[in-house]
Coordinates of N, CA and C in Angstrom, one line a residue:
M1 N 19.8 110.6 118.7 CA 19.4 109.3 119.2 C 18.4 108.7 118.3
E2 N 18.6 107.4 117.9 CA 17.7 106.7 117.0 C 17.1 105.5 117.8
I3 N 15.8 105.4 117.8 CA 15.2 104.3 118.5 C 14.9 103.2 117.4
Q4 N 15.4 102.0 117.6 CA 15.4 101.0 116.6 C 14.1 100.1 116.7
G5 N 13.9 99.3 115.7 CA 12.8 98.3 115.7 C 11.4 98.9 115.7
L6 N 10.5 98.0 116.2 CA 9.1 98.4 116.2 C 8.8 99.6 117.1
P7 N 9.4 99.7 118.3 CA 9.1 100.9 119.1 C 9.6 102.1 118.4
G8 N 10.7 102.1 117.6 CA 11.1 103.2 116.8 C 10.1 103.6 115.8
R9 N 9.5 102.6 115.1 CA 8.6 102.9 114.1 C 7.3 103.5 114.7
L10 N 6.9 103.1 115.8 CA 5.7 103.7 116.5 C 6.0 105.1 116.9
L11 N 7.2 105.3 117.5 CA 7.6 106.7 117.9 C 7.6 107.6 116.7
A12 N 8.1 107.1 115.6 CA 8.2 107.9 114.3 C 6.8 108.4 113.9
E13 N 5.8 107.7 114.3 CA 4.4 108.1 114.0 C 3.8 109.0 115.1
L14 N 4.0 108.6 116.3 CA 3.4 109.3 117.4 C 4.1 110.6 117.8
G15 N 5.5 110.6 117.8 CA 6.2 111.7 118.2 C 5.9 113.0 117.3
P16 N 6.1 112.9 116.0 CA 5.8 114.1 115.2 C 4.3 114.5 115.3
A17 N 3.4 113.5 115.5 CA 2.0 113.9 115.6 C 1.7 114.7 116.8
I18 N 2.4 114.4 117.9 CA 2.2 115.1 119.2 C 2.9 116.5 119.0
A19 N 4.2 116.5 118.5 CA 5.0 117.7 118.4 C 4.3 118.7 117.5
S20 N 3.6 118.3 116.5 CA 3.0 119.2 115.5 C 1.6 119.7 116.0
G21 N 1.1 119.1 117.0 CA -0.3 119.4 117.4 C -1.4 118.7 116.8
E22 N -1.0 117.7 115.9 CA -2.0 116.9 115.3 C -2.7 116.1 116.4
L23 N -2.0 115.7 117.4 CA -2.5 115.1 118.6 C -2.4 116.1 119.7
P24 N -3.3 117.0 119.9 CA -3.2 118.1 120.8 C -3.2 117.7 122.3
E25 N -2.8 118.7 123.1 CA -2.8 118.5 124.6 C -4.2 118.0 125.0
G26 N -4.2 117.0 125.9 CA -5.4 116.4 126.4 C -5.9 115.2 125.6
T27 N -5.4 115.0 124.5 CA -5.8 113.8 123.7 C -5.5 112.5 124.5
V28 N -6.4 111.6 124.5 CA -6.2 110.3 125.3 C -6.1 109.2 124.3
L29 N -5.0 108.5 124.3 CA -4.8 107.3 123.5 C -4.9 106.1 124.3
R30 N -5.4 105.0 123.7 CA -5.6 103.8 124.3 C -4.7 102.7 123.8
T31 N -4.1 102.0 124.7 CA -3.1 100.9 124.3 C -3.7 100.0 123.3
E32 N -4.9 99.6 123.5 CA -5.5 98.6 122.5 C -5.7 99.2 121.2
E33 N -6.1 100.5 121.1 CA -6.3 101.2 119.8 C -4.9 101.3 119.1
L34 N -3.8 101.6 119.8 CA -2.5 101.7 119.2 C -2.1 100.4 118.7
E35 N -2.3 99.3 119.5 CA -2.0 98.0 119.0 C -2.6 97.7 117.7
E36 N -3.9 97.9 117.6 CA -4.7 97.6 116.4 C -4.3 98.5 115.2
R37 N -4.2 99.8 115.5 CA -3.9 100.7 114.4 C -2.5 100.5 113.8
F38 N -1.5 100.2 114.6 CA -0.2 100.1 114.0 C 0.3 98.6 113.9
G39 N -0.6 97.7 114.3 CA -0.3 96.3 114.1 C 0.9 95.8 114.9
V40 N 1.0 96.3 116.2 CA 2.1 96.0 117.1 C 1.6 95.4 118.4
S41 N 2.5 94.8 119.1 CA 2.1 94.1 120.4 C 2.0 95.2 121.5
R42 N 1.4 94.7 122.6 CA 1.3 95.6 123.8 C 2.7 95.9 124.3
T43 N 3.6 95.0 124.2 CA 5.0 95.3 124.7 C 5.6 96.4 123.9
V44 N 5.4 96.4 122.6 CA 5.9 97.5 121.8 C 5.3 98.8 122.1
V45 N 4.0 98.9 122.3 CA 3.3 100.1 122.7 C 3.8 100.6 124.0
R46 N 4.0 99.7 125.0 CA 4.5 100.1 126.3 C 5.9 100.7 126.2
E47 N 6.7 100.1 125.4 CA 8.1 100.6 125.3 C 8.1 102.0 124.6
A48 N 7.3 102.2 123.6 CA 7.2 103.5 122.9 C 6.7 104.6 123.9
V49 N 5.6 104.2 124.7 CA 5.0 105.1 125.6 C 6.0 105.5 126.7
R50 N 6.8 104.5 127.2 CA 7.8 104.7 128.2 C 8.8 105.8 127.7
I51 N 9.2 105.7 126.5 CA 10.1 106.7 125.9 C 9.4 108.1 125.8
L52 N 8.2 108.1 125.4 CA 7.5 109.4 125.3 C 7.3 110.0 126.7
E53 N 7.0 109.2 127.7 CA 6.9 109.7 129.0 C 8.2 110.3 129.5
G54 N 9.3 109.7 129.1 CA 10.6 110.2 129.5 C 10.8 111.6 128.9
M55 N 10.2 111.8 127.8 CA 10.3 113.2 127.2 C 9.2 114.1 127.7
R56 N 8.4 113.6 128.5 CA 7.2 114.3 129.1 C 6.2 114.8 128.1
L57 N 6.1 114.0 127.0 CA 5.1 114.3 126.0 C 3.8 113.7 126.3
V58 N 3.8 112.6 127.1 CA 2.6 111.9 127.5 C 2.7 111.5 128.9
A59 N 1.6 111.2 129.5 CA 1.5 110.6 130.8 C 0.5 109.4 130.7
S60 N 0.9 108.3 131.3 CA 0.1 107.1 131.2 C -0.4 106.7 132.6
R61 N -1.7 106.6 132.7 CA -2.3 106.2 134.0 C -3.4 105.1 133.8
R62 N -3.3 104.1 134.7 CA -4.3 103.0 134.6 C -5.7 103.6 134.7
R63 N -6.6 103.0 133.9 CA -8.0 103.4 133.8 C -8.2 104.8 133.2
V64 N -7.2 105.5 132.8 CA -7.3 106.8 132.2 C -6.8 106.7 130.7
G65 N -5.7 106.1 130.6 CA -5.1 106.0 129.2 C -3.8 106.8 129.1
I66 N -3.4 107.0 127.9 CA -2.2 107.7 127.6 C -2.6 109.1 127.2
T67 N -2.2 110.1 128.0 CA -2.7 111.5 127.8 C -1.6 112.4 127.3
V68 N -1.8 113.1 126.2 CA -0.8 114.1 125.7 C -0.7 115.2 126.6
Q69 N 0.5 115.6 127.0 CA 0.7 116.6 128.0 C 0.9 118.0 127.4
P70 N 0.8 119.0 128.2 CA 1.0 120.4 127.8 C 2.4 120.6 127.2
R71 N 2.5 121.4 126.2 CA 3.8 121.7 125.6 C 4.8 122.3 126.6
S72 N 4.2 123.1 127.6 CA 5.1 123.7 128.5 C 5.9 122.8 129.4
G73 N 5.5 121.5 129.5 CA 6.2 120.5 130.3 C 7.1 119.6 129.5
W74 N 7.2 119.7 128.2 CA 8.0 118.8 127.4 C 9.5 119.0 127.7
D75 N 10.2 118.0 127.5 CA 11.7 118.1 127.5 C 12.2 118.6 126.2
V76 N 12.2 119.9 126.0 CA 12.5 120.6 124.8 C 14.0 120.5 124.4
F77 N 14.8 120.0 125.3 CA 16.2 119.8 124.9 C 16.5 118.4 124.3
D78 N 15.5 117.5 124.4 CA 15.7 116.1 123.9 C 15.9 116.2 122.3
P79 N 16.9 115.6 121.8 CA 17.2 115.7 120.3 C 16.0 115.2 119.5
L80 N 15.3 114.2 119.9 CA 14.2 113.7 119.2 C 13.0 114.7 119.2
V81 N 12.8 115.3 120.3 CA 11.7 116.3 120.4 C 12.1 117.5 119.5
I82 N 13.3 117.9 119.5 CA 13.8 118.9 118.6 C 13.5 118.5 117.1
R83 N 13.9 117.3 116.8 CA 13.7 116.8 115.4 C 12.3 116.8 115.0
W84 N 11.4 116.4 115.9 CA 10.0 116.3 115.6 C 9.4 117.7 115.5
R85 N 9.8 118.6 116.3 CA 9.3 120.0 116.2 C 9.8 120.7 114.9
L86 N 11.0 120.4 114.5 CA 11.5 121.0 113.3 C 10.8 120.5 112.1
A87 N 10.2 119.3 112.2 CA 9.4 118.7 111.1 C 8.0 119.3 111.0
G88 N 7.6 120.1 112.0 CA 6.3 120.6 112.1 C 6.1 122.0 111.7
A89 N 5.0 122.6 111.9 CA 4.6 123.9 111.5 C 5.4 125.0 112.3
D90 N 5.9 124.7 113.5 CA 6.6 125.7 114.3 C 8.1 125.7 114.1
R91 N 8.5 125.2 112.9 CA 10.0 125.1 112.6 C 10.7 126.4 112.8
S92 N 10.1 127.5 112.3 CA 10.8 128.8 112.4 C 11.0 129.2 113.9
A93 N 9.9 129.1 114.7 CA 10.0 129.5 116.1 C 11.0 128.6 116.8
Q94 N 11.0 127.3 116.5 CA 11.9 126.4 117.1 C 13.4 126.8 116.8
L95 N 13.7 127.0 115.5 CA 15.0 127.3 115.1 C 15.5 128.7 115.7
R96 N 14.6 129.6 115.8 CA 15.0 130.9 116.4 C 15.3 130.7 117.9
S97 N 14.4 130.0 118.6 CA 14.6 129.7 120.0 C 15.9 129.0 120.3
L98 N 16.2 128.0 119.5 CA 17.5 127.3 119.7 C 18.7 128.2 119.3
G99 N 18.5 129.0 118.3 CA 19.6 129.9 118.0 C 19.9 130.9 119.1
S100 N 18.9 131.4 119.8 CA 19.1 132.2 121.0 C 19.8 131.5 122.1
L101 N 19.4 130.2 122.3 CA 20.1 129.4 123.3 C 21.6 129.3 123.0
R102 N 21.9 129.0 121.7 CA 23.3 128.8 121.3 C 24.0 130.1 121.6
L103 N 23.4 131.3 121.3 CA 24.1 132.5 121.5 C 24.4 132.8 123.0
A104 N 23.5 132.3 123.8 CA 23.7 132.5 125.3 C 24.8 131.6 125.8
V105 N 25.0 130.4 125.2 CA 25.8 129.4 125.8 C 27.2 129.2 125.1
E106 N 27.2 129.1 123.8 CA 28.4 128.7 123.1 C 29.6 129.7 123.3
P107 N 29.4 131.0 123.2 CA 30.5 131.9 123.4 C 31.2 131.7 124.8
A108 N 30.3 131.6 125.8 CA 30.8 131.4 127.2 C 31.6 130.0 127.2
A109 N 31.0 129.0 126.6 CA 31.7 127.7 126.6 C 33.1 127.8 125.9
A110 N 33.2 128.6 124.8 CA 34.4 128.7 124.1 C 35.5 129.4 125.0
A111 N 35.1 130.4 125.7 CA 36.0 131.0 126.7 C 36.5 130.1 127.7
L112 N 35.6 129.3 128.3 CA 36.0 128.3 129.3 C 36.9 127.2 128.6
A113 N 36.6 126.8 127.4 CA 37.4 125.8 126.7 C 38.8 126.3 126.6
A114 N 39.0 127.6 126.3 CA 40.4 128.1 126.2 C 41.1 128.0 127.5
R115 N 40.4 128.0 128.6 CA 41.1 127.8 129.9 C 41.3 126.4 130.3
H116 N 40.3 125.5 129.9 CA 40.3 124.2 130.5 C 40.4 123.0 129.6
A117 N 40.5 123.2 128.3 CA 40.6 122.1 127.3 C 41.9 121.3 127.6
T118 N 41.7 120.0 127.4 CA 42.9 119.1 127.5 C 43.7 119.2 126.2
D119 N 44.9 118.7 126.2 CA 45.7 118.7 125.0 C 45.1 117.9 123.9
D120 N 44.5 116.8 124.2 CA 43.8 116.0 123.2 C 42.6 116.8 122.5
E121 N 41.9 117.6 123.4 CA 40.8 118.4 122.8 C 41.3 119.5 122.0
R122 N 42.4 120.1 122.4 CA 42.9 121.2 121.5 C 43.4 120.6 120.2
R123 N 44.0 119.5 120.2 CA 44.5 118.9 118.9 C 43.3 118.5 118.1
R124 N 42.2 118.0 118.7 CA 41.0 117.6 117.9 C 40.4 118.8 117.3
L125 N 40.2 119.9 118.0 CA 39.6 121.1 117.5 C 40.5 121.6 116.3
S126 N 41.8 121.6 116.4 CA 42.6 122.0 115.3 C 42.4 121.1 114.1
A127 N 42.3 119.8 114.3 CA 42.1 118.8 113.2 C 40.7 119.1 112.6
L128 N 39.7 119.3 113.4 CA 38.4 119.5 112.9 C 38.3 120.8 112.1
A129 N 39.0 121.8 112.5 CA 39.0 123.1 111.7 C 39.6 122.8 110.3
V130 N 40.6 122.0 110.2 CA 41.2 121.7 108.9 C 40.1 120.9 108.1
E131 N 39.5 119.9 108.7 CA 38.5 119.1 108.0 C 37.3 120.0 107.5
L132 N 36.9 120.9 108.4 CA 35.8 121.8 108.0 C 36.2 122.6 106.7
T133 N 37.5 123.1 106.7 CA 37.9 123.9 105.6 C 37.9 123.0 104.3
M134 N 38.4 121.8 104.4 CA 38.5 120.9 103.2 C 37.1 120.5 102.7
T135 N 36.2 120.1 103.6 CA 34.8 119.7 103.2 C 34.0 120.9 102.7
A136 N 34.3 122.1 103.2 CA 33.5 123.3 102.7 C 34.0 123.5 101.3
R137 N 35.2 123.5 101.0 CA 35.7 123.7 99.6 C 35.1 122.7 98.7
A138 N 35.0 121.4 99.1 CA 34.4 120.4 98.3 C 32.9 120.4 98.2
A139 N 32.3 121.3 99.0 CA 30.8 121.4 99.1 C 30.2 120.1 99.5
D140 N 30.9 119.4 100.4 CA 30.4 118.1 100.9 C 29.7 118.3 102.2
L141 N 28.4 118.7 102.1 CA 27.7 119.1 103.2 C 27.4 118.0 104.2
A142 N 27.3 116.8 103.8 CA 27.1 115.7 104.7 C 28.3 115.5 105.7
T143 N 29.5 115.5 105.1 CA 30.7 115.3 105.9 C 30.9 116.6 106.7
F144 N 30.7 117.7 106.1 CA 30.9 119.0 106.8 C 30.0 119.0 108.0
L145 N 28.8 118.6 107.9 CA 27.8 118.6 109.0 C 28.4 117.7 110.2
R146 N 28.9 116.5 109.9 CA 29.4 115.6 110.9 C 30.6 116.3 111.6
H147 N 31.5 117.0 110.9 CA 32.6 117.6 111.5 C 32.2 118.9 112.3
D148 N 31.2 119.6 111.8 CA 30.7 120.8 112.5 C 30.0 120.4 113.8
I149 N 29.2 119.3 113.8 CA 28.6 118.8 115.1 C 29.7 118.5 116.1
E150 N 30.7 117.7 115.6 CA 31.8 117.3 116.5 C 32.6 118.5 117.1
F151 N 32.8 119.5 116.2 CA 33.5 120.7 116.6 C 32.8 121.4 117.8
H152 N 31.5 121.7 117.6 CA 30.8 122.4 118.6 C 30.6 121.6 119.9
A153 N 30.4 120.3 119.7 CA 30.3 119.4 120.9 C 31.6 119.3 121.7
T154 N 32.7 119.4 120.9 CA 34.0 119.3 121.6 C 34.3 120.6 122.4
V155 N 33.9 121.7 121.8 CA 34.0 123.0 122.6 C 33.2 123.0 123.8
L156 N 31.9 122.5 123.7 CA 31.1 122.4 124.9 C 31.7 121.5 126.0
Q157 N 32.2 120.3 125.5 CA 32.8 119.4 126.4 C 34.0 119.9 127.1
A158 N 34.8 120.6 126.3 CA 36.1 121.2 126.8 C 35.9 122.3 127.8
S159 N 34.7 122.9 127.8 CA 34.4 123.9 128.8 C 34.5 123.4 130.2
R160 N 34.4 122.1 130.4 CA 34.4 121.4 131.7 C 33.2 121.8 132.6
N161 N 32.2 122.4 131.9 CA 31.0 122.7 132.6 C 30.0 121.6 132.1
E162 N 29.5 120.8 133.1 CA 28.7 119.6 132.7 C 27.4 120.0 132.1
M163 N 26.8 121.2 132.5 CA 25.6 121.7 131.9 C 25.8 122.1 130.5
F164 N 26.9 122.7 130.1 CA 27.2 123.1 128.8 C 27.4 121.8 127.9
A165 N 28.2 120.9 128.5 CA 28.5 119.7 127.8 C 27.3 118.9 127.4
H166 N 26.3 118.9 128.3 CA 25.1 118.2 128.0 C 24.3 118.7 126.8
L167 N 24.6 119.9 126.4 CA 23.9 120.5 125.3 C 24.5 120.1 123.9
G168 N 25.5 119.3 123.9 CA 26.1 118.9 122.7 C 25.1 118.3 121.7
D169 N 24.3 117.4 122.2 CA 23.3 116.7 121.3 C 22.2 117.7 120.8
T170 N 21.9 118.7 121.7 CA 20.9 119.7 121.3 C 21.5 120.6 120.2
V171 N 22.7 121.0 120.3 CA 23.3 121.8 119.2 C 23.4 121.0 118.0
G172 N 23.8 119.7 118.1 CA 23.9 118.8 117.0 C 22.5 118.7 116.2
A173 N 21.5 118.7 117.0 CA 20.1 118.6 116.4 C 19.8 119.8 115.6
V174 N 20.2 121.0 116.1 CA 20.0 122.3 115.5 C 20.7 122.3 114.1
L175 N 22.0 121.9 114.2 CA 22.8 122.0 113.0 C 22.3 121.0 111.9
T176 N 21.9 119.8 112.4 CA 21.3 118.8 111.5 C 20.0 119.4 110.8
G177 N 19.2 120.0 111.6 CA 17.9 120.5 111.1 C 18.1 121.6 110.1
R178 N 19.1 122.5 110.3 CA 19.4 123.5 109.3 C 19.8 122.9 108.0
T179 N 20.6 121.8 108.0 CA 21.0 121.2 106.8 C 19.9 120.4 106.1
E180 N 19.1 119.6 106.9 CA 18.0 118.8 106.4 C 16.9 119.6 105.7
Y181 N 16.7 120.8 106.3 CA 15.6 121.7 105.7 C 16.2 122.8 104.8
H182 N 17.4 122.6 104.3 CA 18.0 123.4 103.3 C 18.1 124.9 103.7
L183 N 18.5 125.1 105.0 CA 18.7 126.4 105.5 C 20.1 126.7 105.6
M184 N 21.0 125.9 105.0 CA 22.4 126.1 104.9 C 22.7 126.5 103.4
P185 N 23.7 127.3 103.2 CA 24.1 127.6 101.8 C 24.7 126.3 101.2
H186 N 24.6 126.2 99.8 CA 25.2 125.0 99.2 C 26.6 124.8 99.5
Q187 N 27.4 125.9 99.7 CA 28.8 125.8 100.1 C 28.9 126.7 101.3
P188 N 29.4 126.2 102.4 CA 29.5 127.0 103.6 C 30.3 128.3 103.4
E189 N 29.9 129.4 104.0 CA 30.5 130.7 103.8 C 32.0 130.6 104.3
P190 N 32.9 131.2 103.5 CA 34.3 131.2 103.9 C 34.6 131.9 105.2
Y191 N 33.8 133.0 105.5 CA 34.0 133.7 106.8 C 33.7 132.8 108.0
A192 N 32.7 131.9 107.8 CA 32.3 131.0 108.9 C 33.4 130.0 109.1
I193 N 34.0 129.5 108.1 CA 35.1 128.5 108.2 C 36.3 129.2 108.9
R194 N 36.6 130.4 108.5 CA 37.7 131.2 109.1 C 37.5 131.3 110.6
L195 N 36.2 131.6 110.9 CA 35.9 131.8 112.4 C 36.1 130.5 113.2
H196 N 35.7 129.4 112.6 CA 35.9 128.1 113.2 C 37.4 127.9 113.5
R197 N 38.2 128.2 112.5 CA 39.7 128.1 112.7 C 40.2 129.0 113.8
E198 N 39.6 130.2 113.8 CA 40.0 131.2 114.9 C 39.6 130.7 116.2
V199 N 38.4 130.1 116.4 CA 38.1 129.5 117.7 C 39.1 128.4 118.1
A200 N 39.4 127.5 117.1 CA 40.4 126.5 117.4 C 41.7 127.0 117.8
E201 N 42.2 128.0 117.1 CA 43.5 128.6 117.4 C 43.5 129.3 118.8
A202 N 42.4 130.0 119.1 CA 42.3 130.7 120.4 C 42.2 129.7 121.5
V203 N 41.5 128.6 121.4 CA 41.4 127.6 122.4 C 42.8 127.0 122.6
C204 N 43.5 126.7 121.5 CA 44.9 126.1 121.6 C 45.8 127.1 122.3
A205 N 45.6 128.4 122.1 CA 46.5 129.4 122.6 C 46.1 129.8 124.0
G206 N 45.0 129.3 124.5 CA 44.5 129.7 125.8 C 44.0 131.1 125.9
D207 N 43.5 131.7 124.7 CA 43.0 133.1 124.7 C 41.5 133.0 124.8
A208 N 41.0 133.2 126.0 CA 39.6 133.1 126.3 C 38.8 134.2 125.6
E209 N 39.3 135.4 125.6 CA 38.5 136.5 125.0 C 38.4 136.3 123.5
R210 N 39.4 135.9 122.9 CA 39.4 135.7 121.4 C 38.5 134.6 121.1
A211 N 38.6 133.5 121.8 CA 37.7 132.3 121.6 C 36.2 132.7 121.7
E212 N 35.9 133.4 122.8 CA 34.5 133.8 123.0 C 34.0 134.7 121.9
Q213 N 34.8 135.7 121.5 CA 34.4 136.6 120.4 C 34.2 135.9 119.1
A214 N 35.1 135.0 118.8 CA 35.0 134.3 117.5 C 33.7 133.4 117.5
M215 N 33.5 132.7 118.6 CA 32.3 131.9 118.7 C 31.0 132.7 118.6
R216 N 31.0 133.9 119.3 CA 29.9 134.7 119.3 C 29.6 135.2 117.9
T217 N 30.6 135.5 117.1 CA 30.4 135.9 115.7 C 29.8 134.8 114.9
I218 N 30.3 133.6 115.1 CA 29.8 132.4 114.4 C 28.3 132.2 114.6
V219 N 27.9 132.3 115.9 CA 26.5 132.0 116.2 C 25.6 133.2 115.8
E220 N 26.1 134.4 116.0 CA 25.3 135.6 115.6 C 25.1 135.5 114.1
G221 N 26.1 135.1 113.3 CA 26.0 135.0 111.9 C 25.0 134.0 111.5
A222 N 25.0 132.9 112.1 CA 24.1 131.8 111.8 C 22.7 132.2 112.1
L223 N 22.5 133.0 113.2 CA 21.1 133.4 113.6 C 20.6 134.5 112.6
T224 N 21.5 135.4 112.2 CA 21.2 136.4 111.2 C 20.8 135.7 109.8
E225 N 21.6 134.8 109.4 CA 21.2 134.1 108.1 C 19.9 133.4 108.2
L226 N 19.7 132.8 109.4 CA 18.4 132.0 109.6 C 17.2 133.0 109.5
N227 N 17.3 134.1 110.2 CA 16.2 135.1 110.2 C 16.0 135.6 108.8
Q228 N 17.0 135.8 108.0 CA 16.9 136.3 106.6 C 16.2 135.2 105.8
Q229 N 16.5 133.9 106.0 CA 15.9 132.9 105.2 C 14.5 132.6 105.6
L230 N 14.2 132.7 106.9 CA 12.8 132.4 107.3 C 11.9 133.6 107.1
G231 N 12.5 134.8 107.0 CA 11.6 136.0 106.8 C 11.0 136.5 108.0

């Protein structure tokens, strides 16, 4: 999710500052100070604060101000919160936490997708597996990333579990972070591409056990690689 215009510019300053701890819990911000510091109107400040409140990063109260909230209450599934945390000092912990989440959810989602995917979803997964193979061979990481995000989001959607489907943007943010912070190999590993094809084939064949195992191997491999790179 991208926030456009002046509210987006203000969020791009405040969000990472809160997520990194530069603005720690309990910090009180004043609307007037933000207006003056960033050269924006009160309306812009209110819109940015409204978005931060929706993420539970801040709380705004009359006569108190805008107070940074405890990390324990943040909406840690919000893609922007994920992005801001990945840009900060706790990147390693964030990536490991999200990797564990993927391991808990995605294999189960793949098994459900094998049972419940529509014909269109099965065709799309097959097409994406081909695209992933081609872009991996070309070492086109930007296009590979787009297809990889869509592949995993499609599996989550095809599970017909609305809770799993809602995690599509979260997984997309994880995959994007790994690429942006150079935690992906220059050319995706052949074994990972083969496993994506195996997931697609298993979903198309309605083989839940095979789909689950292939997806589990994908996510376990990604987590192992991540731990090796982060040390």
